[in-house]
Amino acid sequence: MADHTRFCTTPRRHCLVVAGIASLLILGGAAPAPAADPVGRPLTMDDLLDRQTLDRTTTSPDGEWVAAVIRRGAKPGEAYGRTSYEVDATRSDVWLLSTRTGERRRITDGAARAAGFWCATWSPDGRRLAMLSTTPEGDEPRGGDNVRLYVWERDTGALRRLGNWPVITQSRYGSPLDQLDLRGGARGAGDGADAAHACSVGLLPENAPFLWLDSQRLLIATLAAGEVSAAVGHYTRPYRIASADAARLRDGMEPTGSAVASGAARTSDAAMNARVTFRVADAATGAAFAVAAVPTYPFRGALTASVSPDGQRFAVLATVGALPPVEGRIFPHPRFEEWSLERRLGFADLVPGKAVRWVTMPAAARLPLELYGWSPDARAVAFRARDDAYATETPLFTARADTGGVTAAGRRSVGGEATGIVRPLPAGALWLDRRRLAARGPDGTWTVVEGQDEMPATVPTGVAAPDRLLRAADGALAALSGQTLLRLDPRQGFVKVADLGGGAFVPPADDGTVSPGRPLVVLNRLGAPQSLATLDLVTGALGIPFPVPAGQPLATDPAHPSLLYLVNEGSGQYLRRGSAVGTSTELLALNTYLDAVNWGQRRLIAYDAADGTKLNGSLILPPNYRAGQRLPLLVWVYGGYQVPADLNGDYMTGRDMPGMYNLYLYAARGYAVLVPSMPLGPRDGKRDVYTELPKGVLPAVDKVAALGVIDPARVGVFGQSYGGYSVMGLLGQTRRFRAGVAIAGISELVSNWGQFDPTARGYPGIEHEKSTNLGMTELFGLHALPWIDPDGYRRSSPLSFVNKVETPLLLLHGEFDTRGAPTQAELFFQGLYSRGRTAELVRYGGESHSLHQSPANVRDVFERTVAWFDRFLQPVNGDAGSVSGP
């Protein structure tokens, strides 16, 4: 491992991590921002690219070893171009950390072959770790050509590939490809039975294509020969298709056309007809057999597979394609794309060569939407469905595994609007026993459902209805509502078990450490510090409380009451383990070289918007800033973002931001950097986003100028994505800025609405369905189609006002931008070019929306941005006024 990783036990100050794993509660109070160090070197791009990241942790069943997946720094010799460097799992290795002795042991060495190992998951007996890897074998190229499953033996230390089949993987960035949702298996009896088996958690999660059926066998979702896993092929697919087209053109014997169709021209043959084959593999012997093949659809939806409690079969909810649009109708909940998909429910036995038994749906359940889980006797599953693609009501149904019979359960709609695994909500229905279900309605109340009969699950007086139910060790359902632990009695409703004096569950996740019936609970008792304890859902008994750490929870281990948590500080990143006796052990320290960096100062700026609204801004001053200096100012903008009053929760100015998004880099070059709040009004309803852009920005600049820390004549503006749109929109409305940089911005909303995703080549018949832009227009205040509201699209498009832009502008855009095709930057550049205005456009081949595929491109974007601002904002011969510009 790199020199920046070391084991240490020296206590360090705590602070709250800003970005990272967000699916669990953030625990502990936010520590105040540390004062700037008086000495130290400025931050550099090398510091950020060299930084290692803890991707995932999971504890062995005996509690002795933590398997930690650590992503290596972005150094020369690695394989790039697969996804943004900071989330690329294919640069990871697996380490073992002893909770007893502090020993560290690296069990993989991917750097030697530019390969990665991730998604490490313990077998139930703790003797093996299954993991994903791109490591090449035989004549496979350096860096690997696909993702396959590997198993490490704890007894012998041997690491071997389990089969040569490529496995399906879920991409982590942009519009996720091949989303997965595998549940149950060996850990299916606990609280994680209906949670997807996770490879990583957080803002950009990845779920696993495998799970342990028992201590020796795994269920694996594999691809057909010749297919490439999304972790490797998401952004390389267009090049493979272009190469094949070039060969066809050269030979002149095969056409290179790629057709998509709509309406009467749309046929079933146009679908991709991709298949995933589920296999059962024996980790001890290497023997494997295929179980069943199912259709997959790579965009928007997920492939869900849930193993029955007895381990004999699994239910599958497969997305088979997108539903065809109908003129004049809009799919419900457009922010949740799963509502526009067609899915099929089926069952397969875990024996060789059994085809899936697809369920014939009644008219009322024609379109299954979400799978909830198995009955305790493994005979049926519960799911919600609707009878029409545009219906918002989703009644509850059950389906029998043996007969395929479908029965309505209750009479009312269940669940909330979200269905996707990227935005998981607590389950809307859980089995009480083999006949009855607990179902939550849209109003948040619960009912006990048996067949068509429903009985309200009342709560005690003064207690709110819970939003999450957990299964206790005895199989009953329990909930925590405020200070009260409840159990659901089928006849009496929710019954009070104990008063905990305040608390909240740490939500369970299937990370390989689920322990049934004893979740961890956060205690918020009046007059006492926050603490953690295990909770017996049967008796209400609490374990020994231990202090809540100020950090980011990664994994809980109720069997050996402890919490793994991550602390990000200016001096590095630290993995610690808090125990029930109140001790905290530091297991790992990463990036401790950052302790030598002088980060500068960060200040909260309170100011009034143009309409009098009270807003906050975040200001970063350079290292060793001296009072009285008048600095050039860079304003980082992102429409809709609001700076919190507690800067420790300010995402934009987090020290752990990657690459050119780390604003401390610009402060290190001598600039003050301001992040203003930019409220744009309510998401729903009519609003003119374009005209709202300056209202939170210009008063913030005025406020900072009044503080005397900047030169108001030397102000630049920059931003990415919605921030790139914001830059172009601001420059069309004000000449306050002397230079601007728009990164991956959108300039013309009609064309963006209809453009294909540049990475969609190679998906025959469905290339047009990859784009998510059709549902994104509401982010710009638009709620109708372009031909219905042409004036709204015109008013909200920066291109409509390019004739008013006088400020020198640098446009940076990736060739494979999934949010806005390169034409968005090209159109705006052409508008400036045709007027003879100062502008430059840089297009990056193969780059995604974040422009973070290649470390060389990360450096280039940053250096070009700084050079542009240096050109127009820095004084010439000490005279700020002599800089040419508008």
mmCIF file of C-alpha atoms in Angstrom, residues 103 142 226 231 278 423 507 513 529 567 602:
data_model
loop_
_atom_site.group_PDB
_atom_site.id
_atom_site.type_symbol
_atom_site.label_atom_id
_atom_site.label_comp_id
_atom_site.label_asym_id
_atom_site.label_seq_id
_atom_site.Cartn_x
_atom_site.Cartn_y
_atom_site.Cartn_z
ATOM 1 C CA GLU A 103 -2.795 -6.187 12.609
ATOM 2 C CA ARG A 142 -3.417 -5.393 -18.316
ATOM 3 C CA GLY A 226 -18.977 -11.192 -25.181
ATOM 4 C CA ALA A 231 -17.942 -1.174 -14.223
ATOM 5 C CA PHE A 278 -28.201 -16.889 -12.575
ATOM 6 C CA ARG A 423 -33.451 5.957 -3.497
ATOM 7 C CA PRO A 507 -31.204 1.587 9.527
ATOM 8 C CA THR A 513 -22.875 -8.043 9.196
ATOM 9 C CA PRO A 529 -25.196 12.907 25.708
ATOM 10 C CA VAL A 567 -13.646 10.452 10.434
ATOM 11 C CA ARG A 602 -13.366 29.263 5.623
#
